[in-house]
Amino acid sequence: MKDLVAALGLALAIEGLLCAAFPAAMRRAMQEASQTPMERMRLVGLASAAAGVVVVGIVRLLLG
């Protein structure tokens, strides 16, 4: 649970930094995402989630 909360905090920090540093680009990205078909969003979301699980697993194996 501690790792989950830390990961959520890190995700929020990164998103916040991107919004602060590149507000116009973030707005364009959000507009494009809102027009993306739902099926593609699901596939991208599942692929991102799977990649995140793999990364966490690799880091835990390598760094203990």
Coordinates of C-alpha atoms in Angstrom, one line a residue:
M1 CA 0.0 0.0 0.0
K2 CA 2.9 2.3 0.7
D3 CA 4.3 1.8 -2.8
L4 CA 0.8 2.5 -4.3
V5 CA 0.5 5.8 -2.4
A6 CA 4.1 6.8 -3.4
A7 CA 3.4 6.0 -7.0
L8 CA 0.2 8.1 -7.0
G9 CA 2.1 11.0 -5.5
L10 CA 4.9 10.7 -8.1
A11 CA 2.3 10.6 -10.9
L12 CA 0.6 13.7 -9.5
A13 CA 4.0 15.5 -9.2
I14 CA 5.0 14.7 -12.8
E15 CA 1.6 15.7 -14.2
G16 CA 1.7 18.9 -12.2
L17 CA 5.2 19.8 -13.5
L18 CA 4.1 19.1 -17.1
C19 CA 1.0 21.3 -16.7
A20 CA 3.1 24.1 -15.1
A21 CA 6.0 23.9 -17.7
F22 CA 4.0 23.3 -20.8
P23 CA 0.4 24.5 -20.4
A24 CA -0.4 24.9 -24.1
A25 CA 0.9 21.5 -25.0
M26 CA -1.0 19.9 -22.2
R27 CA -4.2 21.6 -23.3
R28 CA -3.7 20.4 -26.9
A29 CA -3.0 16.8 -25.6
M30 CA -6.2 16.9 -23.5
Q31 CA -8.2 18.1 -26.5
E32 CA -6.8 15.4 -28.7
A33 CA -7.5 12.8 -26.0
S34 CA -11.1 13.9 -25.7
Q35 CA -11.5 13.2 -29.5
T36 CA -9.8 9.8 -29.4
P37 CA -12.1 6.8 -29.9
M38 CA -13.0 5.0 -26.6
E39 CA -11.7 1.7 -27.9
R40 CA -8.2 3.2 -28.6
M41 CA -8.2 4.8 -25.1
R42 CA -9.0 1.5 -23.5
L43 CA -6.2 -0.2 -25.4
V44 CA -3.7 2.5 -24.6
G45 CA -4.8 2.4 -20.9
L46 CA -4.4 -1.3 -20.7
A47 CA -1.0 -1.2 -22.4
S48 CA 0.2 1.6 -20.1
A49 CA -1.0 -0.3 -17.0
A50 CA 0.7 -3.5 -18.2
A51 CA 3.9 -1.6 -18.9
G52 CA 3.8 0.0 -15.4
V53 CA 3.4 -3.4 -13.8
V54 CA 6.3 -4.8 -15.7
V55 CA 8.5 -1.8 -14.8
V56 CA 7.6 -2.1 -11.1
G57 CA 8.3 -5.8 -11.2
I58 CA 11.7 -5.3 -12.9
V59 CA 12.7 -2.6 -10.5
R60 CA 11.7 -4.8 -7.5
L61 CA 13.7 -7.7 -8.9
L62 CA 16.8 -5.7 -9.7
L63 CA 16.8 -3.3 -6.6
G64 CA 15.2 -5.6 -4.1

